[in-house]
Short mmCIF file of C-alpha atoms and ligand atoms in Angstrom, two decimals:
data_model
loop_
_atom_site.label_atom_id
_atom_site.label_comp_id
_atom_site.label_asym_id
_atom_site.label_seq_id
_atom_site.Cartn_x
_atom_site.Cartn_y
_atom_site.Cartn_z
CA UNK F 1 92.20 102.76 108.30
CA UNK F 2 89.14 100.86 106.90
CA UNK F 3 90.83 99.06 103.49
CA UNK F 4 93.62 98.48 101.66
CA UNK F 5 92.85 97.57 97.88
CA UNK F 6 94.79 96.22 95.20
CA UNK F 7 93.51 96.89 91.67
CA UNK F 8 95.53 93.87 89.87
CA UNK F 9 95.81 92.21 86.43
CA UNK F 10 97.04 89.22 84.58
CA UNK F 11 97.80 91.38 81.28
CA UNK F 12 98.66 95.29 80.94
CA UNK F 13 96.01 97.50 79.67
CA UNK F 14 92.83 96.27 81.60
CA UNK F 15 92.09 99.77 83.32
CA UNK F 16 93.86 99.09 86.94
CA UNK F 17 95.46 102.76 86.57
CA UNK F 18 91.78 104.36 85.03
CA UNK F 19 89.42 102.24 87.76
CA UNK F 20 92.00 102.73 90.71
CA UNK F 21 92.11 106.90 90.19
CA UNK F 22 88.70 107.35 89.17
CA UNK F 23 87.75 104.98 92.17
CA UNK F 24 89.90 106.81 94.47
CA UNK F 25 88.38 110.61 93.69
CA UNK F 26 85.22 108.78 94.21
CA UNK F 27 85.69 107.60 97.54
CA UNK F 28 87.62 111.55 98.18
CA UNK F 29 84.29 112.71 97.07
CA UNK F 30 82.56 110.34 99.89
CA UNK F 31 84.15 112.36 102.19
CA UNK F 32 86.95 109.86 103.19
CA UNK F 33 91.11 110.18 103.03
CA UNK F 34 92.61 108.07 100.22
CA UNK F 35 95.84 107.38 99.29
CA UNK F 36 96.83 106.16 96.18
CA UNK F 37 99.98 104.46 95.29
CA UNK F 38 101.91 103.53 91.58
CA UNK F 39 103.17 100.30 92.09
CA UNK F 40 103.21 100.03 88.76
CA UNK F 41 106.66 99.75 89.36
CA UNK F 42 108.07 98.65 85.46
CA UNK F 43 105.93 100.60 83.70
CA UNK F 44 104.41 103.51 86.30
CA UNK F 45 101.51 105.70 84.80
CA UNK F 46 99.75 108.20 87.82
CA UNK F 47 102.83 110.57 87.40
CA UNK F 48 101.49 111.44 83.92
CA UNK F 49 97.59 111.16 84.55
CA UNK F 50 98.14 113.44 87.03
CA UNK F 51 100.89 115.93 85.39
CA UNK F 52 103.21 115.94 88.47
CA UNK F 53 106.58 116.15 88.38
CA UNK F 54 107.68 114.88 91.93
CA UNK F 55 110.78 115.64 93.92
CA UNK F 56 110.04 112.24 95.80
CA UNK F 57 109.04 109.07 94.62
CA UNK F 58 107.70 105.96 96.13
CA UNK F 59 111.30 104.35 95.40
CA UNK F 60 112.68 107.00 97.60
CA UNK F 61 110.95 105.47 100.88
CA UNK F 62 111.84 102.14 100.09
CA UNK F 63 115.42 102.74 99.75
CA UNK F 64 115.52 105.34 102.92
CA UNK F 65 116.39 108.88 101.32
CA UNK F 66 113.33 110.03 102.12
CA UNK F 67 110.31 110.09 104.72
CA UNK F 68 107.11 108.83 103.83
CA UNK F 69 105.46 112.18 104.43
CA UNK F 70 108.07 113.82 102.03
CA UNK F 71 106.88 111.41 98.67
CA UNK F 72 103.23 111.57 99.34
CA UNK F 73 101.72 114.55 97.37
CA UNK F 74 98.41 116.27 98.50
CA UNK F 75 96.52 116.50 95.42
CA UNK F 76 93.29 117.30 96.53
CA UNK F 77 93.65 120.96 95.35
CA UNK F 78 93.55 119.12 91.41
CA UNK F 79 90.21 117.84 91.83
CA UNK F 80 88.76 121.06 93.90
CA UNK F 81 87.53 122.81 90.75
CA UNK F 82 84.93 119.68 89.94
CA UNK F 83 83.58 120.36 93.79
CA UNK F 84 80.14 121.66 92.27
CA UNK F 85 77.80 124.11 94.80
CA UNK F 86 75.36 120.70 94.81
CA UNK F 87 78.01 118.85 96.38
CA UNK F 88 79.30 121.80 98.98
CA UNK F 89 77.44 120.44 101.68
CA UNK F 90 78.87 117.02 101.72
CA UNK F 91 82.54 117.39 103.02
CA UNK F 92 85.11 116.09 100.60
CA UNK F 93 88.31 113.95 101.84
CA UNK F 94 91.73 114.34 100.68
CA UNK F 95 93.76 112.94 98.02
CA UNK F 96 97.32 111.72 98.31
CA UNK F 97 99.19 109.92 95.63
CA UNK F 98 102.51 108.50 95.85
CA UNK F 99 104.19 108.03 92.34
CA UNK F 100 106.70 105.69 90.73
CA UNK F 101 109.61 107.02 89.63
CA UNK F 102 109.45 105.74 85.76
CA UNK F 103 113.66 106.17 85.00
CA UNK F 104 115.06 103.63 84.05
CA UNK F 105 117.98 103.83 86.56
CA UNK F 106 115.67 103.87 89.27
CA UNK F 107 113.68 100.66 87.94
CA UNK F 108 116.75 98.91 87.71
CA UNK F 109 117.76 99.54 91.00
CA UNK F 110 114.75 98.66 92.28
CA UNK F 111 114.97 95.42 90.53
CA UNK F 112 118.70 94.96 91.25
CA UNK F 113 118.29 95.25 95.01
CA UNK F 114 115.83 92.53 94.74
CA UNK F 115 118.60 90.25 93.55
CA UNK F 116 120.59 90.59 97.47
CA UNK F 117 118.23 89.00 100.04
CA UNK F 118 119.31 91.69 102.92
CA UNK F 119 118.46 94.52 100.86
CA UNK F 120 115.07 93.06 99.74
CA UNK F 121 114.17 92.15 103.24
CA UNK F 122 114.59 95.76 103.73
CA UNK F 123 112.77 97.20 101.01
CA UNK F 124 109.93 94.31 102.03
CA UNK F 125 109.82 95.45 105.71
CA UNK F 126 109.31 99.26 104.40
CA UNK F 127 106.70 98.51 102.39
CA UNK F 128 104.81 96.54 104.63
CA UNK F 129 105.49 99.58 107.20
CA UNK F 130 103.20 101.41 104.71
CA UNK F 131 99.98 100.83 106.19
CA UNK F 132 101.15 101.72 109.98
CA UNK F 133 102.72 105.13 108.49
CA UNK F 134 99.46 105.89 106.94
CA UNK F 135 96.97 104.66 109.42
CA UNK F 136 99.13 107.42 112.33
CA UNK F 137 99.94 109.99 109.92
CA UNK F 138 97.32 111.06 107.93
CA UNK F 139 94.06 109.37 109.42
CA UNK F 140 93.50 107.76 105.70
CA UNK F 141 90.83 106.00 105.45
CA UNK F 142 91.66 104.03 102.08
CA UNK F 143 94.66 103.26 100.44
CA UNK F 144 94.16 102.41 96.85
CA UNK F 145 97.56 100.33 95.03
CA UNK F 146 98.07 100.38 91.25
CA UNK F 147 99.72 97.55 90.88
CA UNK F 148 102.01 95.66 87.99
CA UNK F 149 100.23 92.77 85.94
CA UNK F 150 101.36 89.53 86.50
CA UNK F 151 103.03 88.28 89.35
CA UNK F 152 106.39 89.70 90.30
CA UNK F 153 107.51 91.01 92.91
CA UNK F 154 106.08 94.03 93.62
CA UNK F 155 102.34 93.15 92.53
CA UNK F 156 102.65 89.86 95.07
CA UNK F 157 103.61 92.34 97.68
CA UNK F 158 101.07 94.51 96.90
CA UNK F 159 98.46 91.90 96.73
CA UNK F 160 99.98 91.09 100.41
CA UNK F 161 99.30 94.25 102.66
CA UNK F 162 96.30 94.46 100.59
CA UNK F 163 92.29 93.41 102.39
CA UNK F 164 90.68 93.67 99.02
CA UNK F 165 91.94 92.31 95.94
CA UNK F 166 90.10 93.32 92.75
CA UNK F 167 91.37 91.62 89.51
CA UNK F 168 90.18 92.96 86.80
CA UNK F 169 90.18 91.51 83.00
CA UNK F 170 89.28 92.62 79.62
CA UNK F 171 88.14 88.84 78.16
CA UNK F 172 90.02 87.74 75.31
CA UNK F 173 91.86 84.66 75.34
CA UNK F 174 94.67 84.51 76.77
CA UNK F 175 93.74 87.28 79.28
CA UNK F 176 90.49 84.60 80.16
CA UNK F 177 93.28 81.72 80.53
CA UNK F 178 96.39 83.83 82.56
CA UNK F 179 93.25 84.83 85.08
CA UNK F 180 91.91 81.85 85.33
CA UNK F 181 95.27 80.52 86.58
CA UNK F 182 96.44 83.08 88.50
CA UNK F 183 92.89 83.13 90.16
CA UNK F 184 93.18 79.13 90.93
CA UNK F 185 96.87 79.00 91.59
CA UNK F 186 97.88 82.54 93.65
CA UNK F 187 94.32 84.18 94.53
CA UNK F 188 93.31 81.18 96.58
CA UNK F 189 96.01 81.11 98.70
CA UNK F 190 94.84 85.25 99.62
CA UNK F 191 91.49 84.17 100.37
CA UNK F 192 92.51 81.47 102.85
CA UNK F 193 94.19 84.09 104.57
CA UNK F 194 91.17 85.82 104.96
CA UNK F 195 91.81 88.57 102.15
CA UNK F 196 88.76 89.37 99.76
CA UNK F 197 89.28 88.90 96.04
CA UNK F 198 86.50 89.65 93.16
CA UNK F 199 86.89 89.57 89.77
CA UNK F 200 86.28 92.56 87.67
CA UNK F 201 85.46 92.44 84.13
CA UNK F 202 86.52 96.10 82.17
CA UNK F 203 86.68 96.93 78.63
CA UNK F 204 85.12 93.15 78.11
CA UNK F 205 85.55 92.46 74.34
CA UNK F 206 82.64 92.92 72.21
CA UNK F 207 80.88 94.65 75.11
CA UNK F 208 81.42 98.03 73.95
CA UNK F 209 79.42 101.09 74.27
CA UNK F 210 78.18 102.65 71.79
CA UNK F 211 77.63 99.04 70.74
CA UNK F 212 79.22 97.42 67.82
CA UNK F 213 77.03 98.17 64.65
CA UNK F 214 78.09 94.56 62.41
CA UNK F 215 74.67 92.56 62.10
CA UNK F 216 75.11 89.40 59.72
CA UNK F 217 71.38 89.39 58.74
CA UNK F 218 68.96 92.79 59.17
CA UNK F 219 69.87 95.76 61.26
CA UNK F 220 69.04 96.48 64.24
CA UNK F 221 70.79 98.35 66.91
CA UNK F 222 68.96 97.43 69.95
CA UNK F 223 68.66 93.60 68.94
CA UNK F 224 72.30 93.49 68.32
CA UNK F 225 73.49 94.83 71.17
CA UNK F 226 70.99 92.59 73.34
CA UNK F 227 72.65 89.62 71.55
CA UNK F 228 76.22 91.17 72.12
CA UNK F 229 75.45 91.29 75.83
CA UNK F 230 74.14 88.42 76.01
CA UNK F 231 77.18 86.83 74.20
CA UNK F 232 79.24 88.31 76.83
CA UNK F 233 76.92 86.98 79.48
CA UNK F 234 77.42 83.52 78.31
CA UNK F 235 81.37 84.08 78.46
CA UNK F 236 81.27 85.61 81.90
CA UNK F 237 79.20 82.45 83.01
CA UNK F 238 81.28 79.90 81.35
CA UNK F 239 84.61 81.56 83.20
CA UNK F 240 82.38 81.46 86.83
CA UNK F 241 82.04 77.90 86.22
CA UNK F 242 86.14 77.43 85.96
CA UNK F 243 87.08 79.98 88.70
CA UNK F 244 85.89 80.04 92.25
CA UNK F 245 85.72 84.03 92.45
CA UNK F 246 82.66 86.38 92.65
CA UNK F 247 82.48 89.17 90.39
CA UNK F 248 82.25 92.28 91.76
CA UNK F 249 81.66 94.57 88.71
CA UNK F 250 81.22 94.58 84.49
CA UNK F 251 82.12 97.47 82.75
CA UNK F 252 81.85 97.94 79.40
CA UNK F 253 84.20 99.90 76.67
CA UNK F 254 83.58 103.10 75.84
CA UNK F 255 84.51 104.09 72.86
CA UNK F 256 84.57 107.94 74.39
CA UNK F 257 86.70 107.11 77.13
CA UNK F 258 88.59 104.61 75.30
CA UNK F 259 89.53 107.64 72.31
CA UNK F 260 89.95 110.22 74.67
CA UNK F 261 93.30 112.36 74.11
CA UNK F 262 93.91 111.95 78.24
CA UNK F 263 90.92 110.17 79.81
CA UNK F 264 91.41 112.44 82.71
CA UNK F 265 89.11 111.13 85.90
CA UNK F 266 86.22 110.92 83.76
CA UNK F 267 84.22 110.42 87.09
CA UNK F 268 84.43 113.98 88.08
CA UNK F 269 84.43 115.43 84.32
CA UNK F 270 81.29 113.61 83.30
CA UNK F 271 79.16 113.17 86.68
CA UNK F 272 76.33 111.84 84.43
CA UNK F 273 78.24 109.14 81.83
CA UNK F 274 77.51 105.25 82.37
CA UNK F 275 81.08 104.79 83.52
CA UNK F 276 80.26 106.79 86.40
CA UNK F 277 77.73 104.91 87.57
CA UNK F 278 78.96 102.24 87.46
CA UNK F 279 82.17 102.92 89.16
CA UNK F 280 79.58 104.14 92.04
CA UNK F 281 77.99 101.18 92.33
CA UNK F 282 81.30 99.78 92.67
CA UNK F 283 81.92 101.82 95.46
CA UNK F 284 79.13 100.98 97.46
CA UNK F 285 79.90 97.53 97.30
CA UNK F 286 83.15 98.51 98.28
CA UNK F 287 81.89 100.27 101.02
CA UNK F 288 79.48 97.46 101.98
CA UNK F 289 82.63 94.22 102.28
N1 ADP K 301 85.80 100.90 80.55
C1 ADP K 301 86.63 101.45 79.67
N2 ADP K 301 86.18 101.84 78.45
C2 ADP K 301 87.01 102.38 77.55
N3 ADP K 301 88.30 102.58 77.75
C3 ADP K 301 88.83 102.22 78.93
C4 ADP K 301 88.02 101.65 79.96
N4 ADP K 301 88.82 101.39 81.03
C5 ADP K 301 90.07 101.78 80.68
N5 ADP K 301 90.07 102.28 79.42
C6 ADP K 301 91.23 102.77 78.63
O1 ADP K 301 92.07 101.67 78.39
C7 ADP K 301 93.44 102.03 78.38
C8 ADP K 301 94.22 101.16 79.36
O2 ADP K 301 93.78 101.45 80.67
P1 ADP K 301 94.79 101.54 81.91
O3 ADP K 301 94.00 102.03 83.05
O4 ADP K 301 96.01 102.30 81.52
O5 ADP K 301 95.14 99.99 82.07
P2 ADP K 301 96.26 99.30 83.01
O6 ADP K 301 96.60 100.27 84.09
O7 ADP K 301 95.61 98.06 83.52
O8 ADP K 301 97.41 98.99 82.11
C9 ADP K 301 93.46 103.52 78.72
O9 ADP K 301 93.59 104.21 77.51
C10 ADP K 301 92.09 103.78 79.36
O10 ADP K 301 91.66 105.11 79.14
MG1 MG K 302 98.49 101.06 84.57
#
């Protein structure tokens, strides 16, 4: 297996779910294995994005009533139709997703086993077993975790087994101040362990695409949304200065994606949108560390 990443969050809603799928069918369309895993585990969203309705769920590993091979789903046969005659010579991987069972009987006993040290041991030695059941099994080449904002639990695990860390925040306040501390107070302890972390800004406020129109003196679209992007330089500069992290990407909002009924991997539905290419240049880099 060449990486494990962890797309993590102080605050809900910064695009960990979006960036970790579209990411993932990227890297599938690279040619490599990836698996991707909801462990989103309060508030799980892949089950939905992808319209499955499991038998097994990542929950049913953990707690032994089921193999891993049983509640990992093959969905490469969903993102066949985008496979384009330009692309059939390069070989696509596979895509696997494991989902999180969103009942709440099953999050609460989840949580509730956490509160009896034997059984979380257990449920801690599974997950880590993760990565060996993958790297045998399947040859994957990538596993990709959706993880919970914050840090409980489950996201700290996650963030554990993981080589690549990618936090990703959306820039208003209190998301710039929760970062900043989970960056200085958790993220450096990963690093010294050799992990990789980046910061990745997504959906940064007032970088927004098509850019916001409000001028205060004449109009002009193109000067405003220089001075909008340069606003948000400024911000991303002054938060470099205050955490010790390199960013690894800046995407902005779009309103398109952002409005969409069910942003469905906008990657493979729009080939040519920004979003795209960005999320490919994110990818090499990924490749590259
Ligand atoms: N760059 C972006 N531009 C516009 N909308 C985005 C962008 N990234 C994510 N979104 C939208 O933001 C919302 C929250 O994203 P989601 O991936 O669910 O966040 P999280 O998993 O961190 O809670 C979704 O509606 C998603 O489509
Ligand atoms: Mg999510």
């Amino acid at each position: 297996m060449k990486k494990c990443i962890a797309f993590h969050s102080y605050k809900g809603g910064t695009g960990k779910s979006t960036i970790s799928s579209n990411i993932s069918v990227l890297l599938v369309k690279r040619g490599y294995n990836v698996l991707l895993i909801d462990m989103d585990v309060y508030a799980p969203t892949l089950q939905t994005y992808f319209n499955q309705n499991p038998n097994y769920w990542i929950n049913n590993y953990l707690f032994n009533t089921a193999d891993f091979e049983n509640v990992i789903y093959d969905l490469t046969h969903r993102i066949r139709k985008f496979h384009s005659t330009k692309d059939s010579q390069n070989q696509w991987g596979k895509l696997f997703v494991s989902f999180s069972n969103s009942s709440k009987e099953e999050i609460t006993k989840l949580d509730g086993a956490l509160r009896n040290q034997a059984s979380k041991l257990e449920l801690l030695r599974k997950f880590i077993l993760i990565k060996e059941e993958m790297a045998y099994q399947n040859s994957i080449d990538y596993i990709i975790i959706d993880t919970s904002p914050g840090i409980r639990y489950w996201s700290i695990n996650s963030l554990v087994i993981a080589d690549l860390i990618l936090l990703s925040l959306k820039m208003d306040s209190i998301d710039i101040e929760g970062t900043k501390k989970m960056a200085n107070e958790i993220y450096s302890a990963f690093t010294k362990i050799g992990t990789k972390c980046y910061l990745l800004f997504n959906r940064a406020a007032g970088y927004c695409y098509p850019p916001n129109l409000v001028q205060e003196t004449s109009y002009s679209p193109a000067a405003n949304y220089e001075l909008i992007i340069n606003e948000q330089l400024n911000i991303t500069d002054k938060f470099k200065r205050d955490v010790d992290m390199e960013i690894i990407g800046n995407i902005p909002c779009y309103c398109d994606i952002q409005f969409d009924n069910k942003e469905f991997l906008t990657v493979l539905k729009h080939p040519y949108h920004p979003f795209t290419h960005l999320l490919n240049d994110l990818v090499d880099k990924i490749e590259r560390i």
